Every structure is written in C-alpha cells, then in structure tokens.
XYZ file of C-alpha atoms in Angstrom:
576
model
C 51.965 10.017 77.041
C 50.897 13.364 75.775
C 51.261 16.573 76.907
C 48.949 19.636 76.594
C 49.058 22.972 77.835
C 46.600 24.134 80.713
C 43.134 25.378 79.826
C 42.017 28.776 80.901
C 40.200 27.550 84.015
C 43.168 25.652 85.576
C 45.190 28.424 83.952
C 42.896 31.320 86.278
C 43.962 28.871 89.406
C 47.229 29.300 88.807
C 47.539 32.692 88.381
C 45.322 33.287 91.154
C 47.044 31.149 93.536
C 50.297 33.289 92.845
C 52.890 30.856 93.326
C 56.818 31.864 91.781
C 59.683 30.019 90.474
C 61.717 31.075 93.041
C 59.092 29.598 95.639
C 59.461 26.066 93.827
C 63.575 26.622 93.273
C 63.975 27.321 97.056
C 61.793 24.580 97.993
C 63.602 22.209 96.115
C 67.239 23.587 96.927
C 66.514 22.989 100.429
C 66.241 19.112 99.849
C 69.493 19.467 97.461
C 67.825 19.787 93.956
C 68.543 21.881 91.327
C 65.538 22.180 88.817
C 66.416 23.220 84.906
C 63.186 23.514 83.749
C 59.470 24.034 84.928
C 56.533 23.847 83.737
C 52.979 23.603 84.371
C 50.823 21.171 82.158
C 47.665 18.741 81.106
C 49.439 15.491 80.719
C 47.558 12.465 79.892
C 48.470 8.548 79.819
C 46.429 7.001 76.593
C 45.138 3.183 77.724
C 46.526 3.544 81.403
C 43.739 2.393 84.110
C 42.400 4.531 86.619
C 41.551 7.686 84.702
C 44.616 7.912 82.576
C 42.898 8.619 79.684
C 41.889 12.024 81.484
C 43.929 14.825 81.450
C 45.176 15.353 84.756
C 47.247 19.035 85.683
C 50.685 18.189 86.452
C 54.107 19.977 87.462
C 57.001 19.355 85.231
C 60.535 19.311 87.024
C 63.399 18.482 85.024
C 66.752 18.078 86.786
C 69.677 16.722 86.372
C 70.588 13.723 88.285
C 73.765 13.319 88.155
C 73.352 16.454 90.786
C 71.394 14.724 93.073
C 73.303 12.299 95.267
C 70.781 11.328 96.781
C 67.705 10.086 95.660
C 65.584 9.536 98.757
C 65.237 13.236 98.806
C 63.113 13.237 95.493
C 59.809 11.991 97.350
C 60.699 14.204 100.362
C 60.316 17.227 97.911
C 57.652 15.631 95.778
C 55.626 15.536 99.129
C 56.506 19.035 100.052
C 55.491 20.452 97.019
C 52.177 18.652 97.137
C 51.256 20.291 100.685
C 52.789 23.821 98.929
C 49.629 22.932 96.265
C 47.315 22.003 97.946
C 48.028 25.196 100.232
C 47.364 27.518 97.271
C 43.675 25.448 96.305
C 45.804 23.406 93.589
C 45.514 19.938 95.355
C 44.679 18.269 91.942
C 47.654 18.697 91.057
C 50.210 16.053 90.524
C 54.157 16.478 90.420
C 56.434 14.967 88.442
C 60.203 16.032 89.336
C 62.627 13.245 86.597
C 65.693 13.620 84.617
C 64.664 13.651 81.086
C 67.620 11.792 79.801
C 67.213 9.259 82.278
C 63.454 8.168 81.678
C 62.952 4.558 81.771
C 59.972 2.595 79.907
C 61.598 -0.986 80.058
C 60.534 -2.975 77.586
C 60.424 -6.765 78.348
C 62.501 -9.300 75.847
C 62.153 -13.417 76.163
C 64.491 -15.454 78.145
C 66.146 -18.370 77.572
C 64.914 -21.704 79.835
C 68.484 -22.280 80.269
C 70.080 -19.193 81.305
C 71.519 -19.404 84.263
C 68.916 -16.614 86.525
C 65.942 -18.607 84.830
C 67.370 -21.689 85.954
C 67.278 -19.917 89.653
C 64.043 -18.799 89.105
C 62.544 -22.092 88.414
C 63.830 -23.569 91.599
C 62.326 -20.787 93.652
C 59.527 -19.032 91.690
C 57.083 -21.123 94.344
C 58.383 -19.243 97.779
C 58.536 -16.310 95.712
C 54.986 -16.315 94.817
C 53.823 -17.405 98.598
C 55.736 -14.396 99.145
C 54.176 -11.986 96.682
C 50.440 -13.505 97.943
C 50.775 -12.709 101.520
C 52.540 -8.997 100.838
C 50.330 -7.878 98.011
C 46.983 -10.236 98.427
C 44.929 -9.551 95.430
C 46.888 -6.338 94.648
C 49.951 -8.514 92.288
C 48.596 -9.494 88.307
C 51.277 -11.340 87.204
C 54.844 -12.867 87.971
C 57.593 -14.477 85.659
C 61.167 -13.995 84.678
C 61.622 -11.214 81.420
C 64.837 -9.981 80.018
C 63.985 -5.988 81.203
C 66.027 -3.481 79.495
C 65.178 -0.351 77.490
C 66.338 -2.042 74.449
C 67.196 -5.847 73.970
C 71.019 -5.502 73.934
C 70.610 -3.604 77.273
C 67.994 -6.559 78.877
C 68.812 -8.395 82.107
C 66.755 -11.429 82.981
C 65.172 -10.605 85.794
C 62.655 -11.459 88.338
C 59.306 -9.481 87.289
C 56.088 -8.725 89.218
C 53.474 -6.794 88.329
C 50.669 -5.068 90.210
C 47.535 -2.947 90.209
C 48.279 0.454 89.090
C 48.000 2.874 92.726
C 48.557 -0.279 94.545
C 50.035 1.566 97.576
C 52.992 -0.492 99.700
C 56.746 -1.175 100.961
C 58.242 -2.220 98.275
C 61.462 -1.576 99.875
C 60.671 -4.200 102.108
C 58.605 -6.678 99.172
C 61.881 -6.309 97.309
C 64.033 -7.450 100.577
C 62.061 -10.327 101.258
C 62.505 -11.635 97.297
C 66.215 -10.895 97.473
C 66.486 -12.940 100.645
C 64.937 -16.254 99.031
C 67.058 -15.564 95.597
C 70.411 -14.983 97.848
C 69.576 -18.289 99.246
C 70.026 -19.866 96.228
C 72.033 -18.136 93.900
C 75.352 -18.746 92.965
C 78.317 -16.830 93.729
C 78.697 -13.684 91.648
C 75.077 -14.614 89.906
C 72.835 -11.357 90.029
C 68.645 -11.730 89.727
C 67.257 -7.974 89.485
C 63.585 -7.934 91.112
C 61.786 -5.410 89.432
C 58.050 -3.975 90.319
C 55.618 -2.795 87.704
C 52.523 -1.234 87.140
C 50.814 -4.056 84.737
C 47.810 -6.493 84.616
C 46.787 -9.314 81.866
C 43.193 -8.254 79.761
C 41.407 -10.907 77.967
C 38.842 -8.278 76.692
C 37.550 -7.772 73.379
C 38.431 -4.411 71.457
C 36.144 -1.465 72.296
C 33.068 0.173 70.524
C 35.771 1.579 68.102
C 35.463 0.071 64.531
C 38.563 -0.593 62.342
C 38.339 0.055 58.871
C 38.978 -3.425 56.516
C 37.445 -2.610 53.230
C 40.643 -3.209 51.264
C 40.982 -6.835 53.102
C 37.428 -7.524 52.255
C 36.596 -11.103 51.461
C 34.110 -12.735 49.571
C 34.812 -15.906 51.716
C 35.989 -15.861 55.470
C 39.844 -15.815 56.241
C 41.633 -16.429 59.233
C 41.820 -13.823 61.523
C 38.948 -11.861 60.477
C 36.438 -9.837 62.008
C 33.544 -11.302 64.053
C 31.663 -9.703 66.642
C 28.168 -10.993 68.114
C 24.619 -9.704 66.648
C 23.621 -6.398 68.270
C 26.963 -5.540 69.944
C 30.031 -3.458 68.857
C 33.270 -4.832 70.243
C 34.861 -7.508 67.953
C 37.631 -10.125 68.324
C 39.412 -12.623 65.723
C 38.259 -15.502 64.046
C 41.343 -18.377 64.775
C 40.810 -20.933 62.318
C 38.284 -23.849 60.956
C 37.569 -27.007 62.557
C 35.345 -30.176 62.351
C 33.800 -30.818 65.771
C 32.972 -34.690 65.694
C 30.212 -35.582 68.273
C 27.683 -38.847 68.175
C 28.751 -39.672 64.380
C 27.809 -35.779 63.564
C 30.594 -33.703 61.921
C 30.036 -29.742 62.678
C 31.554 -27.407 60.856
C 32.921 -24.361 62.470
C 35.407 -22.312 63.737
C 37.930 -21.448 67.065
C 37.426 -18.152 69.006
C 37.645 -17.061 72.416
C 34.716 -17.888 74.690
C 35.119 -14.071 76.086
C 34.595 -13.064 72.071
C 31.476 -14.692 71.989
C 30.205 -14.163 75.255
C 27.157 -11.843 75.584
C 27.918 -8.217 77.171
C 26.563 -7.968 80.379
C 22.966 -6.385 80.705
C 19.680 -6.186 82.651
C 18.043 -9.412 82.663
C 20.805 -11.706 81.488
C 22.958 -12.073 84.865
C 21.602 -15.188 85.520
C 22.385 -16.926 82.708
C 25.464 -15.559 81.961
C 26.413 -16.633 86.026
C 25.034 -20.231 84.446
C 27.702 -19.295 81.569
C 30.816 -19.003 83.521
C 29.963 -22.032 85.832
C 29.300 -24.700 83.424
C 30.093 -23.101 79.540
C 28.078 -24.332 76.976
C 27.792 -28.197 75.704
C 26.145 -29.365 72.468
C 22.889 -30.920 74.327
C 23.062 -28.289 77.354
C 19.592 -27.625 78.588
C 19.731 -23.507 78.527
C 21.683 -24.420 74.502
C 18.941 -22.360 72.800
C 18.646 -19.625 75.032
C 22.329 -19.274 75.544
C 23.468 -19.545 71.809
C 24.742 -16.496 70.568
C 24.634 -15.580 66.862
C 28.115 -14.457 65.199
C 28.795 -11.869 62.746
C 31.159 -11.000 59.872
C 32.306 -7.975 59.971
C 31.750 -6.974 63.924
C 29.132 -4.611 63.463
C 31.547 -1.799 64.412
C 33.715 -2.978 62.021
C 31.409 -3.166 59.918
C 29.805 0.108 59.895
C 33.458 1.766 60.281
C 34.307 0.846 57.389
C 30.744 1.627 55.521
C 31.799 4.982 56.461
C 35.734 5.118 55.163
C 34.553 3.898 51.963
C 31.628 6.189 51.097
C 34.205 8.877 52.246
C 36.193 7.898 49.509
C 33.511 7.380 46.785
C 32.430 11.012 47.422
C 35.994 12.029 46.909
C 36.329 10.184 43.828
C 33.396 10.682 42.440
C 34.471 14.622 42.548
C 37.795 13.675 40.889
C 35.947 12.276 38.023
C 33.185 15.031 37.524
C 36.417 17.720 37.321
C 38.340 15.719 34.657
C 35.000 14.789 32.896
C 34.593 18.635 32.747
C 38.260 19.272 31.645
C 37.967 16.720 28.555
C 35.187 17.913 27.925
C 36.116 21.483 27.430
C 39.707 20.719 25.577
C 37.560 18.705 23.199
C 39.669 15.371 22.803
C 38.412 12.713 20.708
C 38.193 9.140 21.640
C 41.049 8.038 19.691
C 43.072 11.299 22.210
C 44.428 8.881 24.794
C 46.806 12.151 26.164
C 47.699 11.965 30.046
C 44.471 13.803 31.162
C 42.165 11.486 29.182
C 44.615 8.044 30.933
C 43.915 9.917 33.934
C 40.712 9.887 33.925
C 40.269 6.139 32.412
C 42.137 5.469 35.355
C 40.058 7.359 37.644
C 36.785 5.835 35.962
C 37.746 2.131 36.572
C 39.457 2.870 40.262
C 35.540 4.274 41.733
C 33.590 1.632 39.310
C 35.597 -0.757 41.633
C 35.213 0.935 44.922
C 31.154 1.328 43.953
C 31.203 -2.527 43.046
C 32.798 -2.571 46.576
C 30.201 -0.630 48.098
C 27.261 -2.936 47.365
C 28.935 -5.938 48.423
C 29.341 -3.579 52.167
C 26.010 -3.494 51.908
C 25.623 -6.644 52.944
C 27.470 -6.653 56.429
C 27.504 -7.721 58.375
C 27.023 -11.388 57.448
C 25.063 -13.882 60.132
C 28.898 -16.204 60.363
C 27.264 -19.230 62.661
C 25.905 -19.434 66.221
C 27.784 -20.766 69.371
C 27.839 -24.442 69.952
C 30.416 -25.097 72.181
C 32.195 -22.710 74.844
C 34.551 -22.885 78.091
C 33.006 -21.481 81.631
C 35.218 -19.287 83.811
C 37.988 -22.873 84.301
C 41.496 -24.446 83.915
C 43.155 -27.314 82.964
C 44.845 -29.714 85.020
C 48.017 -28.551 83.961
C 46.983 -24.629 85.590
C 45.846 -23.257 82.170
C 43.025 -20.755 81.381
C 40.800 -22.327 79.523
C 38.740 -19.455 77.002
C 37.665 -21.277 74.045
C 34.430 -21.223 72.133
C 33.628 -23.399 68.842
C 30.894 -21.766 66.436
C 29.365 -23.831 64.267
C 29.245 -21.857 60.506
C 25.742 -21.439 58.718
C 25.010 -24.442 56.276
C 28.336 -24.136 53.721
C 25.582 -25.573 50.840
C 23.133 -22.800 50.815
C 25.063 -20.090 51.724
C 26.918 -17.618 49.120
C 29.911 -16.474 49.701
C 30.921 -19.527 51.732
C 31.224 -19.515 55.665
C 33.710 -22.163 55.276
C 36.772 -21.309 54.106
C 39.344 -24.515 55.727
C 42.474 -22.531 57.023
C 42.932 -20.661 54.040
C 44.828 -16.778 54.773
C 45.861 -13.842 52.649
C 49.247 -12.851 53.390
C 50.513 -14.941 55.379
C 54.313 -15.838 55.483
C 55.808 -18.302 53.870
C 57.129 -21.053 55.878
C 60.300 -21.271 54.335
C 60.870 -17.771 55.225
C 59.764 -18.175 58.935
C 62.565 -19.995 59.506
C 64.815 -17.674 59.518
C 62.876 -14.782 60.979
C 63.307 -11.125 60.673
C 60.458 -9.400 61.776
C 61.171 -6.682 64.573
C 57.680 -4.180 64.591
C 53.832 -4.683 63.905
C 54.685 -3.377 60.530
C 56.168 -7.125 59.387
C 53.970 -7.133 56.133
C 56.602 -5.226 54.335
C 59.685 -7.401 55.049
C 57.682 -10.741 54.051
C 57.699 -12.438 50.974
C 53.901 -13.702 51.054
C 51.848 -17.148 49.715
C 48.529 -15.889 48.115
C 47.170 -18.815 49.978
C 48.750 -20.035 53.040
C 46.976 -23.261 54.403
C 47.819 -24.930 57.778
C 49.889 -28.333 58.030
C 48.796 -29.663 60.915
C 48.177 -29.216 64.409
C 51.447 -29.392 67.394
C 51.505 -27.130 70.772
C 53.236 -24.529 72.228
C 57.151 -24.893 73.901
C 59.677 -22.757 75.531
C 62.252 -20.687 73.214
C 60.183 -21.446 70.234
C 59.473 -18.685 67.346
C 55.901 -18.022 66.829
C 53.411 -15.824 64.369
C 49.452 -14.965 64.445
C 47.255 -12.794 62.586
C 44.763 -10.890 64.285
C 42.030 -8.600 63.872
C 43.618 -5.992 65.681
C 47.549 -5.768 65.141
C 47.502 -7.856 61.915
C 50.757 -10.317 61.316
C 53.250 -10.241 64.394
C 55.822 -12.422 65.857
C 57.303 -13.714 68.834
C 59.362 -16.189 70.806
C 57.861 -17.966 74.000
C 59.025 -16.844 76.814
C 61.268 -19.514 78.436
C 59.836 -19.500 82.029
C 55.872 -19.706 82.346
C 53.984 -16.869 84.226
C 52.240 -16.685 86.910
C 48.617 -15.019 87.104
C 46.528 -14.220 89.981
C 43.223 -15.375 87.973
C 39.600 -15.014 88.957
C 38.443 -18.055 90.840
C 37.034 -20.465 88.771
C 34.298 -22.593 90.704
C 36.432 -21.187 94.172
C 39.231 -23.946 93.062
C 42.421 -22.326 92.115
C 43.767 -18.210 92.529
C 46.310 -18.392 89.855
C 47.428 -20.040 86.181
C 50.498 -20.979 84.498
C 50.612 -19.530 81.173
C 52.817 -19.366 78.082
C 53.990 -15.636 77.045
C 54.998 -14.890 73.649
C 56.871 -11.560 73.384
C 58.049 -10.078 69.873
C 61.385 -10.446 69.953
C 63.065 -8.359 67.494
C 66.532 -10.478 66.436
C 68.389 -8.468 63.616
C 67.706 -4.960 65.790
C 69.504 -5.481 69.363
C 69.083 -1.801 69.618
C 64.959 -2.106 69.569
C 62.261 -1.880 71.604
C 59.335 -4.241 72.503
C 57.027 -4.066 70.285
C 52.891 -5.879 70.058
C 51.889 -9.311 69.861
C 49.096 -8.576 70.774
C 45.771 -6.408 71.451
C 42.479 -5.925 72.595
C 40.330 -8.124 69.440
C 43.366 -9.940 68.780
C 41.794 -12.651 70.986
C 40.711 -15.925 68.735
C 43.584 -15.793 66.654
C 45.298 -19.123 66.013
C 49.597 -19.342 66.811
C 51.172 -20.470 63.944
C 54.875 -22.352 64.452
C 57.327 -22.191 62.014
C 56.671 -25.719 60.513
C 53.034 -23.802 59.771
C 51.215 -25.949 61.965
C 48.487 -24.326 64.649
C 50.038 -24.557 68.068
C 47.873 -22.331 70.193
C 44.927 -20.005 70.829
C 45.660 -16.348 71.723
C 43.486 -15.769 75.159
C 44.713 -12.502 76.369
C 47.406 -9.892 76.796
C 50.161 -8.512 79.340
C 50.574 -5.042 79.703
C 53.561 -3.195 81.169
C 52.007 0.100 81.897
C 55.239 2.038 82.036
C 56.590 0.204 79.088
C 56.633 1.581 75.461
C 53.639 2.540 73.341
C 52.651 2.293 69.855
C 49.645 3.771 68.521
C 48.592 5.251 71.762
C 48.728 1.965 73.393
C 50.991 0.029 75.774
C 52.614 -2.655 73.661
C 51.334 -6.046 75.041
C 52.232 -9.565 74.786
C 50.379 -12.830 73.906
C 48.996 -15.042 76.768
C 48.750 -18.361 74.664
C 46.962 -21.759 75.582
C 48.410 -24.712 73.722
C 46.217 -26.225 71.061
C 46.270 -29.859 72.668
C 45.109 -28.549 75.834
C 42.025 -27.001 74.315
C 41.402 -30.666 72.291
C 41.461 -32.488 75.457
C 39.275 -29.342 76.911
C 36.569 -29.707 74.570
C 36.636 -33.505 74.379
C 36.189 -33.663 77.823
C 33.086 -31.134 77.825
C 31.322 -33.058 74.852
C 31.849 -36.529 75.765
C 28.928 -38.011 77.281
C 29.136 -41.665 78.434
C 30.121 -43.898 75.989
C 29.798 -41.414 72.899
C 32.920 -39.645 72.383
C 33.704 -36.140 71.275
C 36.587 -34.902 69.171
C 38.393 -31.572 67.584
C 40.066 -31.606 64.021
C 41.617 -29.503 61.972
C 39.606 -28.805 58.694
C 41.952 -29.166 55.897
C-alpha cells in the first residue's frame, strides 16, 4: 500500500467544500470515537483487483481502540461520514477509520494433516463447501484450512475462505452457519477460527513487463528460464526436459503450462482457441498446424528488457574507460607502470570487452526454442485436478547451436544434501545456499502432504515451501460444463528457523512451468497457478502468493491418455 498526498485538483475540492476537524471529531464522538490523527490522502493498493492500482482519495482516521468498546459503531460512523462527503461533492471519497497498531495482514503458514482442527476439517470440509456454494454462488475463489497469524508463531489453523474482492454479503450470518456445522463436530474445548478474505487463485502469465536476465544468460537452455511465444510479450518458465514417446517416435522437448503457451486472445482467433480449451492439442490433431504455437528464448519482453539494461551499462562503461584512458594518458605511465589507476583501468578494459562480447550474443534473442506439440484443454483429472500442461517439442538438437536441449541441467540450484535440512525463510534464499554448478534431476515421484518442496522460476527465482496438509478447494471454470471446483495441492513458504516471520512467495505471475523439486531432487510437480491473500503481506509491490501444484504422475497419466490412440501407446520420461 502506498500513500501519496492529494493533487491540487482534489486538493481545490477540499478546500472548497470547507469541511473542519471539529466537524469530523464531533461526528465521530457522537458514535463514541476518539480520532488521534487525520488526514486526507491518495492511497493506492499495488496488484489489488478492481482498480487498486489507481489512486483513490481516502480519509485517514487513526484511533485508538482500546477506547472503543464497541466496535459495531465503526461502520455506523464510517457510513455517516460517507453521507457528510458526499454532502460536500466529495463522494469519491473513501474512509478508512483503524488503529494503526492493530493492523492486520495475516499471512497464511502450512498445517499439519494431523493436527487436531485439520483432522475436523477433513470430516466436514464437504457441508462446509455446500454451504459456501449456496451463500456466495460464484462470488467464493477458494477454501482450505491455513495456519493464519501475522507471523508463524502467532498462526492458528483455521478454516479459510476466500472471495471476490467487493463481494458484498452477511458474513455475520456465512460465519454462523460454518460455526454451526464445525460445533457439530468438534471436540470439547477444540476451537476452528473461520476467517473471510479478499483472495482469488491466477494462473496467468507475467505482464508486458520484461525482467532483466543478462547476467543469467545461457548459451544452452536451463531450467526455469524464460520463454514466451513469437510476437507476444508476457513470459512464463520453462519446467524441465522430457522425451515424449509416441508410435516408436522419441520427441524431444520440454514441460510448461498450457496457459504459457496458449495464444493471447485476438480478432480472428476465438474460434480456434474455443477449439483449444475443448479438446487441447494432440500430436495428429487435425487443426495441429494451425494451432501450433512457436516458443521463444528469452520472452520477447524479456528479451528486449534486458537489450536495454545492458546497453545502459555499456554506455556507462564505456565512459569509465574513455576518462581513465585520458588520465593515463596525461600522467604519462609506461607500460611496465602497473600503479592503481593503470589496474583500474585493465580492470575496467576486460569488465566492458566482456559485457560487449555479451552484447552480440543479445543480439540474437530471442531464440525460436520449439513449437507446441502437445497441450491440455480447459479439464481435470479424475482425482479433481487442474490439468494445465503443454509439451514443446525443441528445434532439431543436431543442427542447432547453442543447444535447445539441455536434459535437466540448472545453475544454482541447491544441493540436495543441504535441502534436507532446510533453512530458507524469504525469496532471497540464494544467499543462504551452498550451490552445485550443475544440479541434475534424479528421478521423477509426486507431490504429498507435509512434505518440503523447492522450484525455480522465471519470476521469483529459487523459493521453498511445505505442502499444505489439507487440499484446497477452488471454484474453477467449467471444463466441458462437468465439474465447478478442483482439489489442489498448496505449497506455502514456510519459514522454519524464523517463528517470528512473515509469509513470504512461492510463487508469481511467469512462475508458471516451473518444475517442484523434493528434497530427494526428484521432479514431483508442475507449478499451475497462484493464491493470493489480498490483505496479506507484500513484497515487491505484490501480494505474496502461494504455489497451486499438480503432481507429476497425474500429468503422465494426463498426457498418456491424450496421445494414446488405439493400440499405439503414448508415454512421458524424464530426459536424463
């Protein structure tokens, strides 16, 4: 949240509109509330829906509530002094009256699949969802159980649902209704919180916004990379390599997100893209050809972001250089003079030769990667999983240069003896990692309950997690009209050695793709999507969010299923 001060125009309202201080006090006295501080403002909500990204006039009240017995009378004034607003020609704005020292962003922790309130929750989750579809409709995002707490020491594992920002109801009586069916169960003395949020899951790529990679730049493709389609900005994560066996024909490829690969919609393509999400893409589909998308490395946003870093910095450079060129060149020194200018500039010299050598090889991005051959439609598994996977097969490895096939090799990745015994509490984990120069899969397993988790992603680089221990509900589109929500595994980063910490990312918008690494180093799932908590904590302007992760396995049997054709049998395998 930021917070700005008004511009002149709003400012001109204000003034004109004459309101006091002791207009607002007595106002608010007369419901009981003692203000401490007021104050007009822009305030603006980067990443929240619905125009948060806009600055929006707003009036600060701080109090103290510890005054305030009671609370009911907060809206009652809240109301008033919209009506005293909108009076004065001010009904933009907004009013905010909070204790300062009281503000809550919960952050949301893992729970255990044995704790005694998950335990609950398992046995009822199914009336409380009937119950949370016929109060909220299409208005609820997601439901689970999360430890909630503004730090992890402070968590309680509670009952969590989350809704469509402005979603207008009783949730006085939603609450009631939830507390009725846990009461039911529960044992004596056992308290389950409900709690309502603001939230929704995203399984969209990352914006029009490039990210800068030059000093990750490859001359053969890593996981989690950047790839983006031909002719479009946004950009997601390359998971990993894999042979796609088909009719005695091994492809060569790799795992992404169908959603990565998937065209942006535009004039003249809503038909087949409807075609897309009904039936995906198979190996001999009639529309392949047409519906084939080519695949990219760098994004082109990416791509031409960091073009732009990187001639910055030659410029800047190249200046350095010219000025201590000059100053040797003045004092005289001999070649033999190695003083500290004349190391300086030597030093200088070979650091742009090596950003320039850098340049032309930028040149050259972004690389054609491989074209689609396989991807999911809008549809589930049997066991109520999203299915959003896409395999692209890579150009010909032989007559390409640098090679599109790189099997599951990654720069700094963590060691697996190390991820063992995990400390990682931020996105910044890089530092506190002892690193293999090249980390290569094991093998391939799937995703469980409690279990400790990494991926590397285009977006938020190396982060870790623990699955949450109770699956989540999500209302889902409605693939081919058959089912209105999925249950999905959640991986949260769990800081362990900070009990005092916050939640912190998993995961991000062109994080999608990446491959979930377990701590035996074996691929267990594909990252699909993110939750959001939209009064949660930020980082980096953006709510933190965690992973939505489908199980390896499942997307095997997925795409062995959509290949196989009679007797001929498809199958996915790990390139090693």
């Amino acid at each position: 949240m930021e917070r700005m001060k008004l511009d002149q125009e709003t400012l001109a309202r204000l003034k004109a509109a004459n309101i006091g201080d002791h207009e607002i006090t007595s106002l608010l006295e007369a419901h009981g509330i003692q203000a401490t501080h007021i104050l007009p403002l822009l305030q603006c909500k980067y990443g929240y829906p619905c125009g948060g990204d806009q600055p929006k006039p707003v009036l600060i009240i701080d109090v103290d509530a510890t005054s305030i017995p009671d609370k009911q009378e907060w809206s009652a004034a809240r109301r008033d002094l919209w009506d005293l607003l909108a009076s004065k020609n001010l009904g933009d704005f907004d009013v905010e009256i909070y204790d300062p020292h009281r503000r809550y962003n919960p952050s949301l922790f893992p729970v255990k699949s044995d704790a005694p309130n998950a335990l609950l929750y398992q046995k009822i989750r199914q009336e409380i969802l009937q119950i949370v579809q016929q109060e909220l409709g299409s208005s609820w995002t997601s439901m689970s159980m999360y430890g909630v707490g503004r730090t992890s020491d402070k968590a309680t594992d509670s009952a969590v649902v989350m809704v469509e920002p402005t979603t207008v109801h009783d949730w006085l009586s939603l609450t009631a209704k939830i507390g009725r069916v846990i009461e039911e169960q529960r044992a004596s003395g056992q308290i389950v919180p409900i709690e309502i949020f603001p939230g929704a899951w995203s399984n969209r790529k990352s914006g029009k916004e490039g990210k800068v990679f030059w000093t990750s730049l490859s001359d053969s493709q890593r996981v989690s990379c950047s790839i983006g389609l031909k002719g479009e900005a946004e950009s997601g994560s390359l998971g990993g390599f894999f042979f796609l066996k088909f009719n005695n024909i091994r492809y060569k490829g790799f795992l992404t997100c169908a959603h990565v690969v998937r065209p942006t919609p535009r004039p003249g393509l809503e038909n087949d893209l409807k075609e897309l999400d009904l039936y995906g893409l198979r190996i001999y589909s009639k529309n392949a050809e047409r519906a084939r998308t080519d695949i990219v490395y760098f994004s082109e946003a990416d791509a031409e972001a960091t073009k732009k870093v990187l001639d910055i910095e030659i410029k800047i450079e190249a200046k350095k250089v010219a000025r201590f060129e000059e100053e040797v060149s003045e004092r005289g020194y001999i070649e033999k003079d190695m003083s500290s200018e004349k190391w300086q500039l030597v030093n200088l010299q070979a650091y742009l030769k090596a950003r320039q050598a850098l340049q032309k090889r930028m040149e050259k991005l972004p690389y054609l990667f491989g074209q689609t051959l396989v991807l999911s439609g809008r549809e589930m598994s049997q066991q109520r999983k999203i299915l959003d996977y896409a395999f692209v097969r890579c150009k010909d490895p032989q007559k390409t240069k640098p090679p599109f096939f790189n099997p599951q090799y990654g720069h700094n990745q963590p060691t697996v003896d190390r991820v063992k015994t995990p400390r990682f509490y931020s996105d910044s984990t890089e530092a506190y990692v002892p690193h293999m120069k090249n980390f290569k899969l094991r093998g391939m397993s799937t995703i469980a309950k409690d279990c400790w988790y990494f991926k590397k992603g285009r977006t938020t680089g190396l982060t870790t997690g623990i699955c949450n221990g109770v699956e989540t509900y999500l209302r889902s589109f409605k693939p081919r009209c058959l089912l209105e929500y999925s249950e999905e595994f959640v991986i949260l980063n769990s800081p362990r050695d900070r009990p005092d910490a916050k939640q912190a990312n998993f995961a991000q918008e062109g994080d999608s793709g990446s491959l979930v690494i377990d701590d035996e180093g074996c691929a267990a799932g594909l990252l699909i999507a993110k939750i959001i908590n939209w009064c949660g904590p930020t980082n980096c302007e953006r709510y933190v969010g965690a992973g939505i992760v489908t199980p390896i396995d499942t997307i095997q049997q997925a795409i062995s299923d959509r290949i196989s054709q009679g007797s001929v049998h498809g199958s996915l395998e790990l390139a090693t």
